[in-house]
Structures are given as C-alpha cells and as structure tokens.
Coordinates of C-alpha atoms and ligand atoms in Angstrom, one line a residue:
X1 CA 85.8 104.9 -29.1
X2 CA 88.5 104.3 -26.6
X3 CA 87.8 100.7 -25.0
X4 CA 89.1 100.0 -21.8
X5 CA 92.0 97.4 -21.8
X6 CA 91.9 94.8 -18.9
X7 CA 95.4 93.9 -17.5
X8 CA 95.5 90.7 -15.7
X9 CA 97.5 87.7 -14.6
X10 CA 97.2 84.6 -17.0
X11 CA 98.0 80.8 -16.7
X12 CA 98.9 78.7 -20.0
X13 CA 98.9 75.2 -19.9
X14 CA 100.1 73.1 -23.0
X15 CA 102.2 70.7 -23.5
X16 CA 104.1 71.9 -26.7
X17 CA 106.8 74.1 -25.6
X18 CA 106.5 76.3 -28.8
X19 CA 103.2 77.0 -28.3
X20 CA 103.9 77.7 -24.5
X21 CA 106.5 80.2 -25.5
X22 CA 105.1 82.2 -28.3
X23 CA 101.9 82.8 -26.3
X24 CA 104.0 83.8 -23.4
X25 CA 105.9 86.1 -25.5
X26 CA 103.1 87.3 -27.2
X27 CA 101.1 88.1 -23.9
X28 CA 103.7 89.6 -22.2
X29 CA 104.7 91.9 -24.7
X30 CA 100.8 93.2 -24.3
X31 CA 101.4 93.8 -20.7
X32 CA 99.6 90.9 -19.3
X33 CA 101.6 89.2 -16.5
X34 CA 101.8 85.3 -17.8
X35 CA 102.4 82.3 -16.3
X36 CA 103.0 78.9 -18.3
X37 CA 103.0 75.1 -17.2
X38 CA 103.1 72.1 -19.3
X39 CA 101.0 69.5 -17.7
X40 CA 97.6 69.4 -16.0
X41 CA 98.6 68.7 -12.5
X42 CA 100.6 71.2 -12.1
X43 CA 98.3 73.8 -13.7
X44 CA 95.8 72.7 -10.8
X45 CA 98.6 73.5 -8.3
X46 CA 99.4 76.9 -9.7
X47 CA 96.0 78.1 -10.3
X48 CA 95.1 77.4 -6.6
X49 CA 98.6 79.1 -5.5
X50 CA 98.4 82.4 -7.8
X51 CA 94.8 82.2 -8.8
X52 CA 95.1 83.8 -12.0
X53 CA 92.4 85.8 -13.8
X54 CA 92.1 83.5 -16.6
X55 CA 93.6 80.2 -17.8
X56 CA 94.3 79.5 -21.4
X57 CA 93.7 75.6 -21.3
X58 CA 95.6 73.0 -23.7
X59 CA 92.7 70.0 -24.0
X60 CA 95.2 67.2 -25.3
X61 CA 98.3 66.6 -22.7
X62 CA 99.6 63.5 -21.2
X63 CA 98.5 62.4 -18.2
X64 CA 95.7 64.6 -17.3
X65 CA 93.9 66.8 -20.3
X66 CA 92.7 69.4 -20.3
X67 CA 88.7 68.7 -19.9
X68 CA 89.5 67.1 -16.8
X69 CA 91.6 69.7 -15.5
X70 CA 88.6 72.2 -16.1
X71 CA 86.3 69.7 -14.4
X72 CA 88.6 69.9 -11.0
X73 CA 89.1 73.6 -11.3
X74 CA 85.4 73.9 -11.6
X75 CA 84.8 71.5 -8.4
X76 CA 87.5 73.4 -6.2
X77 CA 85.8 76.8 -4.6
X78 CA 89.3 78.4 -4.6
X79 CA 89.1 78.1 -8.4
X80 CA 85.8 77.8 -9.7
X81 CA 85.4 81.1 -10.8
X82 CA 88.7 81.5 -12.9
X83 CA 87.2 81.8 -16.2
X84 CA 89.2 78.9 -18.5
X85 CA 89.6 79.3 -22.1
X86 CA 90.6 76.0 -24.2
X87 CA 92.8 75.7 -26.9
X88 CA 93.0 73.3 -29.1
X89 CA 93.5 71.8 -32.5
X90 CA 90.6 69.8 -32.3
X91 CA 87.6 71.3 -34.2
X92 CA 84.8 69.1 -33.8
X93 CA 81.5 70.6 -32.7
X94 CA 81.2 67.3 -29.8
X95 CA 84.6 68.7 -28.4
X96 CA 83.6 72.4 -28.4
X97 CA 80.2 71.2 -26.6
X98 CA 82.4 69.4 -24.0
X99 CA 84.7 72.1 -23.3
X100 CA 81.6 74.0 -22.4
X101 CA 79.8 71.2 -20.3
X102 CA 83.1 70.8 -18.3
X103 CA 82.7 74.3 -17.4
X104 CA 84.9 76.3 -19.7
X105 CA 84.1 79.9 -21.2
X106 CA 85.5 79.8 -24.7
X107 CA 87.3 78.0 -27.1
X108 CA 90.0 79.0 -29.5
X109 CA 91.3 76.9 -32.3
X110 CA 94.5 76.1 -33.1
X111 CA 96.6 77.5 -35.0
X112 CA 95.4 80.9 -33.3
X113 CA 94.8 84.4 -35.2
X114 CA 96.5 86.3 -32.6
X115 CA 94.3 89.3 -32.8
X116 CA 91.1 86.7 -32.1
X117 CA 93.1 85.6 -29.0
X118 CA 94.0 89.0 -27.8
X119 CA 90.0 89.9 -28.2
X120 CA 88.9 86.3 -26.3
X121 CA 91.1 87.3 -23.4
X122 CA 89.9 90.6 -23.1
X123 CA 86.5 90.0 -23.5
X124 CA 86.8 87.5 -20.6
X125 CA 88.6 89.4 -18.6
X126 CA 86.3 92.0 -18.5
X127 CA 83.7 89.9 -18.0
X128 CA 85.5 88.3 -14.8
X129 CA 85.9 92.2 -13.9
X130 CA 82.5 92.8 -13.7
X131 CA 81.9 89.5 -12.3
X132 CA 84.3 90.5 -9.3
X133 CA 82.8 94.0 -9.1
X134 CA 79.4 92.8 -8.7
X135 CA 80.3 90.2 -6.1
X136 CA 82.0 92.8 -4.4
X137 CA 78.7 95.3 -4.6
X138 CA 76.6 92.2 -3.8
X139 CA 78.9 91.8 -0.5
X140 CA 78.7 95.7 0.1
X141 CA 74.9 95.6 -0.1
X142 CA 74.4 92.6 2.1
X143 CA 76.1 94.2 4.7
X144 CA 74.2 97.1 4.2
X145 CA 71.2 95.1 4.1
X146 CA 72.1 93.7 7.5
X147 CA 72.9 97.0 9.0
X148 CA 69.9 98.8 8.2
X149 CA 67.6 95.6 9.0
X150 CA 69.2 95.4 12.6
X151 CA 68.9 99.4 12.7
X152 CA 65.2 99.1 11.8
X153 CA 64.8 96.3 14.1
X154 CA 66.1 98.5 16.6
X155 CA 63.9 101.7 16.2
X156 CA 60.9 99.4 15.7
X157 CA 61.4 97.6 19.2
X158 CA 62.5 101.3 20.9
X159 CA 58.9 102.4 18.7
X160 CA 57.0 99.5 20.0
X161 CA 58.2 100.3 23.6
X162 CA 57.4 103.7 23.7
X163 CA 53.8 102.9 22.1
X164 CA 53.3 100.5 25.1
X165 CA 54.5 103.3 27.6
X166 CA 52.4 105.9 26.1
X167 CA 49.3 103.2 25.9
X168 CA 50.1 102.4 29.6
X169 CA 50.2 105.9 30.6
X170 CA 46.8 106.6 28.4
X171 CA 44.9 103.8 30.1
X172 CA 46.5 103.7 34.1
X173 CA 46.5 106.0 37.0
X174 CA 49.7 107.3 37.6
X175 CA 49.3 107.4 41.5
X176 CA 47.9 103.4 41.9
X177 CA 49.2 102.1 38.9
X178 CA 45.6 100.6 38.7
X179 CA 43.7 101.1 35.3
X180 CA 41.9 104.2 34.6
X181 CA 38.5 105.5 33.4
X182 CA 39.3 105.1 29.9
X183 CA 40.3 101.8 30.2
X184 CA 37.6 100.8 32.4
X185 CA 35.0 102.4 30.2
X186 CA 36.4 100.8 27.3
X187 CA 36.0 97.1 29.1
X188 CA 32.5 98.1 30.1
X189 CA 31.7 98.7 26.6
X190 CA 33.4 95.2 25.6
X191 CA 31.2 93.7 28.3
X192 CA 28.6 95.3 27.0
X193 CA 28.9 93.7 23.5
X194 CA 29.2 90.4 24.8
X195 CA 26.1 90.6 27.0
X196 CA 24.0 91.5 24.2
X197 CA 24.5 88.3 22.4
X198 CA 23.9 86.6 25.8
X199 CA 21.2 87.8 27.3
X200 CA 21.0 85.5 30.8
X201 CA 25.0 86.8 31.7
X202 CA 25.0 89.0 34.5
X203 CA 27.5 91.2 35.9
X204 CA 28.1 93.8 38.6
X205 CA 29.6 97.3 39.0
X206 CA 30.9 98.5 42.7
X207 CA 31.4 102.2 42.4
X208 CA 33.9 103.2 45.7
X209 CA 34.0 106.8 47.0
X210 CA 35.9 107.4 49.9
X211 CA 34.3 109.1 52.8
X212 CA 35.5 112.5 54.3
X213 CA 38.8 111.9 52.2
X214 CA 38.4 115.9 51.4
X215 CA 39.1 116.7 55.1
X216 CA 41.9 114.5 55.0
X217 CA 43.2 116.5 52.1
X218 CA 42.4 119.8 53.8
X219 CA 44.0 118.7 56.8
X220 CA 46.7 116.8 56.4
X221 CA 47.8 118.1 52.9
X222 CA 47.8 116.4 49.2
X223 CA 50.9 114.2 49.9
X224 CA 49.3 112.6 53.0
X225 CA 46.1 112.1 51.0
X226 CA 47.9 110.5 48.0
X227 CA 49.6 108.2 50.3
X228 CA 46.2 107.3 51.6
X229 CA 44.4 106.4 48.2
X230 CA 47.6 104.2 47.9
X231 CA 46.9 102.5 50.8
X232 CA 43.3 101.8 50.4
X233 CA 43.6 100.7 46.8
X234 CA 46.3 98.0 48.4
X235 CA 43.7 97.2 50.7
X236 CA 41.1 97.0 48.5
X237 CA 43.1 94.7 46.3
X238 CA 43.2 92.0 49.0
X239 CA 39.7 91.7 49.0
X240 CA 39.5 90.9 44.7
X241 CA 40.4 87.6 43.2
X242 CA 43.1 87.9 40.7
X243 CA 40.8 88.2 37.6
X244 CA 38.9 90.9 38.9
X245 CA 39.1 94.2 37.0
X246 CA 40.1 97.1 39.7
X247 CA 40.1 100.6 38.8
X248 CA 41.0 104.2 40.2
X249 CA 38.0 106.4 38.4
X250 CA 39.7 109.5 39.6
X251 CA 40.1 111.5 42.7
X252 CA 39.0 109.3 45.4
X253 CA 36.6 107.1 43.4
X254 CA 37.3 103.4 42.4
X255 CA 35.5 101.0 40.5
X256 CA 35.3 97.3 40.6
X257 CA 33.8 94.8 37.6
X258 CA 32.5 91.5 38.7
X259 CA 31.8 89.3 35.5
X260 CA 29.7 86.3 35.3
X261 CA 27.7 87.1 38.4
X262 CA 24.8 84.6 39.4
X263 CA 23.4 86.1 42.7
X264 CA 23.3 89.3 44.0
X265 CA 25.3 87.8 47.4
X266 CA 28.1 88.0 45.5
X267 CA 28.9 92.0 44.8
X268 CA 27.4 92.2 48.1
X269 CA 29.8 89.9 50.3
X270 CA 32.7 91.4 48.4
X271 CA 31.1 95.0 49.3
X272 CA 31.1 93.8 52.8
X273 CA 34.4 92.1 52.7
X274 CA 36.1 95.8 51.5
X275 CA 34.2 97.5 54.4
X276 CA 35.8 95.4 56.8
X277 CA 39.5 95.7 55.4
X278 CA 39.0 99.3 55.4
X279 CA 37.9 99.5 58.9
X280 CA 40.9 99.3 60.4
X281 CA 42.9 102.9 60.8
X282 CA 45.4 103.5 58.3
X283 CA 48.9 104.7 59.4
X284 CA 49.8 107.5 56.7
X285 CA 53.3 108.8 57.5
X286 CA 53.0 109.7 61.3
X287 CA 49.1 109.9 61.2
X288 CA 46.6 108.0 62.0
X289 CA 43.5 108.1 59.9
X290 CA 40.5 106.5 59.9
X291 CA 38.6 106.3 56.4
X292 CA 35.7 104.0 54.5
X293 CA 34.2 104.0 52.1
X294 CA 30.6 104.2 50.6
X295 CA 29.8 101.7 47.7
X296 CA 26.9 101.9 44.8
X297 CA 26.2 98.6 43.3
X298 CA 24.8 98.0 39.9
X299 CA 23.5 94.3 38.8
X300 CA 24.2 95.0 35.2
X301 CA 22.7 92.8 32.5
X302 CA 21.6 93.5 28.6
X303 CA 19.2 96.0 30.0
X304 CA 21.9 98.2 29.8
X305 CA 22.9 99.6 26.3
X306 CA 25.7 102.2 27.3
X307 CA 28.7 102.0 29.6
X308 CA 27.9 105.6 30.8
X309 CA 24.3 104.8 32.3
X310 CA 26.5 101.8 34.2
X311 CA 28.5 104.4 35.6
X312 CA 25.9 106.8 36.6
X313 CA 23.5 104.6 38.2
X314 CA 26.2 103.0 40.4
X315 CA 27.2 106.6 41.5
X316 CA 23.7 107.3 42.0
X317 CA 23.6 104.1 44.6
X318 CA 27.0 105.5 46.1
X319 CA 25.4 108.7 46.8
X320 CA 22.5 106.9 48.4
X321 CA 24.8 104.9 50.6
X322 CA 26.9 107.9 51.6
X323 CA 23.2 109.6 52.5
X324 CA 22.5 106.4 54.7
X325 CA 25.6 107.2 56.8
X326 CA 28.7 106.5 54.7
X327 CA 31.0 103.4 55.4
X328 CA 28.1 101.0 53.9
X329 CA 26.9 99.5 50.4
X330 CA 23.5 100.2 48.6
X331 CA 22.2 98.4 45.6
X332 CA 20.4 100.7 42.8
X333 CA 17.0 100.8 42.3
X334 CA 15.7 102.2 39.3
X335 CA 13.4 105.0 41.2
X336 CA 17.1 106.0 42.3
X337 CA 17.6 107.7 39.1
X338 CA 14.7 110.0 39.3
X339 CA 16.2 111.3 42.7
X340 CA 19.5 111.3 41.2
X341 CA 18.1 113.9 38.6
X342 CA 16.4 116.1 41.1
X343 CA 19.6 116.0 43.0
X344 CA 21.3 117.4 40.0
X345 CA 18.7 120.1 39.5
X346 CA 19.0 120.8 42.9
X347 CA 23.0 121.5 42.8
X348 CA 22.4 124.2 39.8
X349 CA 19.5 125.9 41.7
X350 CA 21.9 126.0 44.8
X351 CA 24.7 127.6 43.0
X352 CA 22.1 130.2 41.7
X353 CA 20.8 130.7 45.2
X354 CA 24.4 131.4 46.6
X355 CA 24.8 134.0 43.8
X356 CA 21.7 135.6 44.2
X357 CA 21.6 135.4 47.9
X358 CA 18.5 133.7 48.4
X359 CA 19.1 132.7 52.2
X360 CA 17.4 134.0 55.2
X361 CA 18.3 133.1 58.9
X362 CA 15.7 131.9 61.2
X363 CA 16.1 131.9 65.1
X364 CA 14.6 129.3 67.3
X365 CA 15.1 130.3 71.2
X366 CA 16.9 128.0 73.6
X367 CA 14.9 128.6 77.0
X368 CA 16.2 128.1 80.6
X369 CA 13.4 125.6 82.2
X370 CA 13.5 127.0 85.4
X371 CA 12.4 130.5 84.8
X372 CA 11.5 130.4 81.4
X373 CA 13.8 133.0 80.2
X374 CA 15.7 132.9 76.5
X375 CA 19.4 132.3 76.8
X376 CA 20.4 132.1 73.6
X377 CA 19.0 131.5 70.0
X378 CA 20.1 128.9 67.6
X379 CA 20.4 130.5 63.9
X380 CA 19.0 128.0 61.3
X381 CA 19.0 128.8 57.6
X382 CA 16.2 128.8 55.3
X383 CA 16.2 129.2 51.3
X384 CA 13.8 131.0 50.0
X385 CA 13.1 129.1 46.6
X386 CA 11.7 131.4 43.6
X387 CA 9.6 128.7 42.9
X388 CA 9.4 126.2 45.7
X389 CA 9.1 128.7 48.5
X390 CA 10.5 128.0 51.8
X391 CA 12.9 125.4 51.8
X392 CA 14.2 123.4 54.7
X393 CA 17.7 122.8 55.4
X394 CA 17.5 119.5 55.9
X395 CA 16.6 119.0 52.2
X396 CA 19.7 120.8 50.8
X397 CA 22.5 121.2 53.2
X398 CA 23.9 117.5 52.7
X399 CA 24.0 118.5 48.8
X400 CA 25.8 121.9 49.6
X401 CA 28.3 119.9 51.8
X402 CA 29.0 117.1 49.1
X403 CA 29.2 120.1 46.6
X404 CA 31.6 122.4 48.9
X405 CA 29.1 124.9 48.8
X406 CA 28.4 124.7 52.6
X407 CA 31.2 126.9 53.5
X408 CA 29.1 130.1 51.6
X409 CA 25.7 129.4 53.5
X410 CA 27.8 128.9 57.0
X411 CA 29.4 132.3 56.8
X412 CA 26.2 133.7 55.5
X413 CA 24.2 132.5 58.4
X414 CA 27.3 133.7 60.7
X415 CA 27.5 136.8 59.7
X416 CA 23.6 137.3 59.7
X417 CA 23.1 135.9 62.8
X418 CA 26.1 138.0 64.8
X419 CA 24.6 140.9 63.1
X420 CA 21.1 140.4 64.3
X421 CA 22.4 139.8 67.7
X422 CA 24.3 142.9 67.7
X423 CA 21.1 144.7 66.7
X424 CA 19.2 143.0 69.5
X425 CA 21.9 144.2 71.9
X426 CA 22.0 147.7 70.9
X427 CA 18.2 148.1 71.1
X428 CA 18.7 147.0 74.6
X429 CA 16.4 144.0 74.4
X430 CA 18.9 141.4 75.4
X431 CA 22.2 141.6 77.5
X432 CA 25.8 140.0 76.8
X433 CA 24.8 136.6 78.7
X434 CA 22.3 136.0 75.4
X435 CA 24.2 133.8 72.9
X436 CA 23.9 133.1 69.1
X437 CA 24.5 129.6 68.3
X438 CA 25.1 129.0 64.8
X439 CA 25.6 125.4 62.8
X440 CA 29.2 124.5 61.3
X441 CA 29.4 121.8 59.1
X442 CA 32.1 119.4 59.1
X443 CA 33.9 120.5 56.0
X444 CA 33.8 124.0 57.0
X445 CA 35.4 122.8 60.6
X446 CA 38.0 121.8 59.3
X447 CA 39.2 124.7 57.1
X448 CA 42.3 126.2 58.0
X449 CA 40.6 130.0 57.7
X450 CA 37.8 129.3 59.5
X451 CA 39.3 131.2 62.4
X452 CA 40.2 133.9 60.1
X453 CA 36.7 134.3 58.8
X454 CA 35.3 134.1 62.6
X455 CA 37.6 136.6 63.4
X456 CA 36.4 139.4 60.7
X457 CA 32.8 138.4 61.7
X458 CA 33.5 139.5 65.2
X459 CA 35.4 142.8 64.2
X460 CA 32.9 143.4 61.6
X461 CA 29.8 143.0 63.9
X462 CA 31.5 144.2 66.8
X463 CA 30.2 141.3 69.1
X464 CA 31.9 139.4 71.8
X465 CA 33.5 135.8 71.1
X466 CA 31.9 135.0 74.8
X467 CA 28.6 135.7 73.1
X468 CA 28.9 133.0 70.0
X469 CA 28.3 129.8 70.2
X470 CA 29.7 127.0 67.5
X471 CA 27.4 123.8 67.1
X472 CA 29.1 120.7 65.3
X473 CA 28.7 117.0 65.3
X474 CA 30.7 114.5 67.1
X475 CA 31.5 113.4 63.4
X476 CA 33.3 117.0 63.2
X477 CA 35.6 116.3 66.2
X478 CA 36.2 112.1 65.6
X479 CA 37.3 112.7 61.8
X480 CA 40.5 114.7 63.0
X481 CA 40.6 114.8 66.0
X482 CA 44.4 116.2 66.5
X483 CA 43.4 119.0 64.2
X484 CA 39.7 119.6 65.9
X485 CA 41.8 120.4 69.1
X486 CA 43.9 122.7 67.7
X487 CA 41.0 124.6 66.0
X488 CA 38.9 124.4 69.5
X489 CA 42.0 125.4 71.4
X490 CA 41.8 128.5 69.2
X491 CA 38.1 129.0 69.7
X492 CA 38.8 128.7 73.2
X493 CA 41.3 131.6 73.1
X494 CA 38.6 134.1 71.7
X495 CA 36.2 132.8 74.3
X496 CA 33.9 131.4 71.9
X497 CA 31.8 128.3 73.2
X498 CA 31.3 124.8 71.6
X499 CA 28.3 122.8 71.5
X500 CA 28.2 119.3 70.4
X501 CA 25.1 118.8 68.4
X502 CA 22.9 116.1 68.0
X503 CA 24.7 114.2 70.6
X504 CA 24.2 110.5 70.7
X505 CA 23.6 110.0 67.4
X506 CA 27.2 110.0 66.1
X507 CA 30.2 108.1 67.1
X508 CA 30.1 106.4 70.3
X509 CA 33.9 107.1 71.1
X510 CA 33.7 109.5 74.4
X511 CA 37.3 110.1 75.4
X512 CA 37.7 113.1 73.4
X513 CA 34.8 114.8 75.7
X514 CA 36.7 115.1 78.7
X515 CA 39.7 116.7 77.1
X516 CA 38.5 119.2 74.8
X517 CA 37.0 122.4 76.4
X518 CA 33.3 121.8 75.0
X519 CA 30.7 123.7 77.1
X520 CA 27.8 121.9 75.9
X521 CA 25.9 118.7 74.4
X522 CA 22.5 119.2 73.0
X523 CA 20.7 115.8 73.2
X524 CA 19.5 114.8 69.6
X525 CA 15.6 115.3 69.2
X526 CA 15.2 111.3 68.7
X527 CA 15.7 110.8 72.6
X528 CA 13.4 113.1 73.5
X529 CA 10.5 111.6 71.2
X530 CA 10.9 108.5 73.2
X531 CA 10.4 109.9 76.4
X532 CA 7.0 108.0 77.6
X533 CA 4.7 107.9 80.5
X534 CA 6.0 108.0 83.9
X535 CA 9.8 108.3 83.0
X536 CA 10.1 105.5 81.0
X537 CA 12.6 105.5 78.0
X538 CA 14.6 108.0 79.6
X539 CA 17.6 106.0 80.5
X540 CA 19.8 107.6 77.5
X541 CA 19.0 111.1 78.6
X542 CA 19.6 110.4 82.3
X543 CA 23.2 109.0 81.2
X544 CA 24.0 111.9 79.0
X545 CA 22.7 114.4 81.5
X546 CA 25.2 112.5 84.1
X547 CA 27.7 112.6 81.9
X548 CA 27.8 116.3 81.3
X549 CA 27.6 117.2 85.0
X550 CA 31.0 115.1 85.3
X551 CA 32.3 117.0 82.6
X552 CA 31.1 120.4 83.8
X553 CA 28.9 120.6 80.8
X554 CA 25.7 122.2 80.3
X555 CA 22.8 120.0 78.4
X556 CA 20.3 121.5 76.1
X557 CA 17.4 119.2 75.1
X558 CA 16.1 119.6 71.2
X559 CA 12.9 119.1 70.0
X560 CA 10.8 119.4 73.2
X561 CA 7.0 119.2 72.0
X562 CA 5.1 118.9 75.0
X563 CA 4.6 119.7 78.7
X564 CA 5.1 116.4 79.4
X565 CA 8.4 115.9 78.2
X566 CA 9.5 119.4 79.7
X567 CA 8.7 118.4 83.0
X568 CA 10.2 115.0 82.8
X569 CA 13.1 116.6 81.4
X570 CA 13.0 118.8 84.5
X571 CA 12.9 116.5 87.0
X572 CA 15.9 114.7 85.1
X573 CA 18.3 117.9 85.8
X574 CA 18.2 118.9 82.1
X575 CA 18.0 123.0 82.7
X576 CA 17.9 124.0 79.2
X577 CA 15.4 123.1 76.2
X578 CA 14.9 124.2 72.5
X579 CA 11.2 123.1 71.1
X580 CA 8.2 123.8 69.3
X581 CA 6.5 123.9 73.0
X582 CA 8.2 127.4 73.1
X583 CA 8.6 128.5 69.3
X584 CA 9.3 127.0 65.9
X585 CA 12.7 128.5 64.2
X586 CA 10.9 132.1 63.1
X587 CA 12.4 135.1 61.1
X588 CA 14.2 137.8 63.0
X589 CA 11.2 140.1 63.4
X590 CA 9.2 137.3 65.1
X591 CA 12.2 136.6 66.9
X592 CA 12.0 140.2 68.6
X593 CA 8.6 140.1 69.1
X594 CA 9.5 137.0 71.4
X595 CA 12.3 138.8 73.1
X596 CA 9.9 141.3 73.9
X597 CA 7.0 139.5 75.3
X598 CA 8.9 136.2 76.5
X599 CA 6.8 133.3 77.4
Ligands
C2E601 P1 19.7 121.0 64.1 O1 21.0 122.1 64.4 O2 19.5 120.0 65.2 O3 18.3 122.0 64.4 C1 17.6 121.5 65.1 C2 16.6 121.2 64.3 O4 15.3 120.7 65.1 C3 15.9 122.3 63.1 O5 15.5 122.1 62.0 C4 14.5 122.9 64.3 O6 13.7 123.5 63.5 C5 14.3 121.4 64.1 N1 13.5 121.2 66.0 C6 13.4 122.3 67.0 N2 12.9 121.9 67.9 C7 11.6 120.9 67.4 C8 10.7 120.5 67.7 O7 10.2 120.7 68.7 N3 10.1 119.8 66.8 C9 10.7 119.0 65.7 N4 10.0 118.5 65.1 N5 11.8 120.0 65.3 C10 12.2 120.8 66.0 P2 15.9 122.4 60.7 O8 16.0 123.9 61.0 O9 15.1 122.3 59.7 O10 17.3 122.5 60.6 C11 17.6 121.2 60.2 C12 19.1 121.1 60.4 O11 19.7 121.5 59.6 C13 20.2 121.4 61.7 O12 19.4 120.3 62.8 C14 21.5 121.1 61.2 O13 22.1 120.5 61.2 C15 21.1 122.2 59.5 N6 21.4 123.3 59.8 C16 20.3 124.3 59.9 N7 20.6 125.5 59.5 C17 22.2 125.3 59.1 C18 23.3 126.2 58.9 O14 23.5 127.5 58.5 N8 24.8 125.7 58.4 C19 24.6 124.2 58.4 N9 25.8 123.6 58.3 N10 23.7 123.3 59.2 C20 22.5 124.3 58.8
MG602 MG1 22.1 122.8 65.6
MG603 MG1 20.4 118.9 66.4

C-alpha cells in the first residue's frame, strides 16, 4: 500500500551546528523545505514570521532552553498550533513528561535513528494536515450553518407573516376591517366557558340590522351600498368603548358584545346612543341617504350553553324591533322564540304558496259618498292556506317583504286585478272611469323593472294606464325620494294614478307632496275610528282634507264602518270612502254582484 507523503516547512532549532547541518541536509534531500536556527529567541522570531508546519526543537540550549521556547510558542496565538518535536540527549522519563507538559507533541532521543525521525515527522505532518483540514471544514460548516440559520429565520418569519395574514383574512371582514362571524362565534364560545364557571356573570349581545338597506343596494348600486356600510360601521364605533367587541356578521348585519353587564340599562343606553348617532343622514358620494338600524338585545348569562342560541335570540329580538317600526331596539323575551319558529315555518309555507299559486285577489269597493256609486276597487290579496284556511295579508305580507317574496305576490295581484277589471269592462258592468287600486310594497316600488312589468300587464290585459291606481305608503317615497320621483314620473307618462296609502301614519315630511304628481291620499283607518260624537277628534282628518284640497288631490277615507262616521266625513268634505259600511273585501263573484246590485 502506498502511503501518502506529506511535504512541509520544517524549522530546526539546535545550538550544535553539526546536528543542524546533518538534519537539515537529510531533510532537504527528503524534499522538505528546511530552515534552521541555533538559538531559542531566533526560533521564536522565525516561527512567527514563517509559520512552519513543524518544529524540531533541541532542549538543551544556552540562554533560552527548548522548554521555554515551546511554552512561548504555545502562548502565542499565531504559533500555538505548530507541532513541536523535542530533540534531546536526555532520556529520563521526567524530561519526556516535561516536554509533553509544555506542549510538545513528540520526543526524539539523540543520537537519532534517521528512519525514526522521518517516520515521526511524517506522522506529525499528516496530523497537522488533518487538523488543518478539520479546521477548514469547521469554518466552512460554521459558515453554512450561519447561512442556513439566516435562511430559515427568513423563511419562518415569512411563513409566520403569511399565516398571520391568512388568519386575519379568515377572521375579519375585508370591507370594514371588523372581525367577522367566525371570530364572533369563537369569542362567544370562550365567553360561555367563562360564564359557566362564574354563574353570576352577565353579558349582552346586540344584533344590528340596517333598515331598508336592500333598497339602497337596489336603487343606488352595490358600490354605494358598500360605502354606506363602512360609514355605518365607523359611526357605530364612535359609540363604543375601546374594549367593546364589534363585528360585521355579514351583509348589513353587525353584532356587539358587551361584557360584565350589571344592568339592563347598559345595553339599552348603548342601543339608544347608536340609534341617535345613525339618525343623521349619510353622505355617500353625491347621495344623501337616511338609514338606521333595528337592534335586538340578548342579556346573556349561564342559561345559554351555545353561542348559536344567543345569536338566534338576538336575531329574533331584532326582527321584533323591525316589526315595531324599525330604527328601534328590542330586548329578547323567551316567548319570542316560539314566535320566531312560527315565522320560520310561515316562510317555507309561503314559498310553497307562491309556487302553487295559493293566492286569490279580493276586491273592496271605494264608493263616492255623494251618489253611493262604486268609483274604484282596491285589490287585496288573500292566501288559501291548505290547513289554516283563508289567511289575511297582515300576517304574511311583512314576512314576504323580508323574504323578498312580496314582489311575486304583488305581481300576481296586479295581473289578476287588471284582468278582472278588463272582464267587467267587456261585460259592460263598468265604464273606463272605474279604476283598480293595487297595493305595491316598498321593495317592489324601488325595483327597476317595475315599469316593464306594469307595461306587460297592461298589454296582456288590454286595460288603459288611466284605469290603474297604485297604492304606496309614504315610506316608499321618503326612503329614496330621487328614485321615487323618477318612477312616479314614468307612471304619469302612462297615466297611471298614484295614491298614498295609510296617510298620516308614516313620515311627517310633507315637502314631497307638492313636488310629486300624486292624485290621492287615503286617510288611515286609525283616524276614522277616533271620530267621536258631534265632530270630536276630527282635527287631523280636517287638516288632511284641507291639505289635499290645496294640493289638488282627492281624499279617500279608509275603514269607514258606521253611518255616523260617514256623515261626519261627508260634512268635512270627504268625497270617497272605503269600509265595511259598504262592503268588506270580497271575491270576484261577490264583487260582480255588488256592481250589478249597487248599494
Ligand atoms: P290597506 O292597503 O290599507 O288596505 C285596507 C285594509 O283595511 C284591508 O285589510 C281592508 O280589509 C281593511 N278595511 C277596509 N275597510 C275596513 C273597515 O271598515 N274596518 C276594518 N276593520 N278594516 C277595514 P286587509 O285586506 O287585511 O289588508 C291589510 C293590508 O295588507 C293592506 O292595507 C295592505 O297594506 C296589505 N296588502 C293587502 N294586499 C296586498 C297586496 O296585494 N300587496 C301588498 N304589498 N300589500 C297588500
Ligand atoms: Mg291599500
Ligand atoms: Mg290603507
């Protein structure tokens, strides 16, 4: 086997020139690069300057002996790694021990055996080479570890950032930046765990739903809707303490969690504050929009075991607030839950009803008080419920409005009523002055294809626009006066008349009345009921009639039941009325008989 031969620089230190020469010559012949010096101090200087691979060092020297040279070499960082082999005629164990203890790596006794010297030199050169290699490898390894660590740190921080972003996205709403439903439910869950340990702890959840937000979206577009939502969120934030949890649940729904609630007045006061804050109009782009929220409040305690149930009850209370006239709050009470269940069932039944067309239009005559002639009919929807029988509109129209299903119902009634009017016309029972009044829900009124739908119904049934009246509430106009004005203008082009239904119960702003081409006001039944003996409690009716007269509108009194009411209305100058005194709403056959028989 060939062993590798290590070359190297060797420094020989010996005070005997003969020794020096011999070794120097021999080693040079062997291919080593050799330097030689004759005293210890010289040795230190050369070692520092030339950094040899190996030093052969004599022990017994004048001035500085070999041991001390070795000690100094080892103390100096620059030279400490150079292996030192001692050369000496001393052959006592104690000398050898000392030689190793000052840092020598080997010991050769004079007179030398050349082979031994060469073999030892080779051994130590190879060791030195190996050490160097190891040191180099270590340096490289350290560098690589450093690089990799830096890389890893970078990767980890990037990954953490990405994870944080994802987590943020998963738990927040992009539009408003508020925490979202997932976050809220998690928060509620944590809270319930806490509450179940300390049973006296109370909290409150407020469920906020924007009123009539859908009509903003429908009429002004989603972009405006989005902007409005952000503005609403920011205003609500103004009402909250910094530590209050406020989330966007989705759509136009928000939730607030109040912790550590001691009294009902706390969430109630907050609700009032929010309602007040939102009452001022919103400027969204070039539009001024009025909107508010309906707020359901749940006072939470250890009664609740599941977050979903809290939200369900808050939602139920919110719907009750909506039904109570919107822009108000309602605290959840247990009976509301069964009511909500009932509504839920009603919704699914309504869907079936629309699919299977379980509706029928009833007609109630509107009578001219002077000659008791039928001047018009109001079309009123009825639902033939397979189990419950005839269901009145007040118990399903509001829910149909919430579901968005009211449009289908209104269209059905519009078509059927127009067809009916046409039939009576062709039968010769009425002339074209007798009109048909059809109710339109607010939501329907605001949809853009309303006019197209009306046009096609008029075309299908062949009745004139002037034979049709649409009844809408003040709300429909006030909620979006600009759009309403445009639609009303279009209706006027078709000679379709417009009545304000339930007049006096809605918004009190009258400024729109003289700006819009409205033909008729229907005085709400609540004012008619109040008519007392000898003209008592008729101030509002008097005022409405005067208002209508000055604006060139006609007036219909709704819900007239008694002769006394009829007389007084007549005295006040009201020309038309509708009520049980003449007829309840009846089916088409019965209405036909009324047309023939009269009153
Ligand atoms: P409304 O448009 O104000 O209709 C008048 C309501 O007063 C009718 O109730 C009518 O039956 C009732 N009424 C008339 N005269 C008297 C009276 O002398 N005494 C009493 N106690 N009540 C009288 P109805 O048919 O139950 O309809 C209730 C409401 O449901 C309507 O109020 C209207 O807002 C809505 N509605 C009815 N049909 C439709 C429809 O097709 N579409 C829409 N969107 N809403 C409808
Ligand atoms: Mg009506
Ligand atoms: Mg009415």
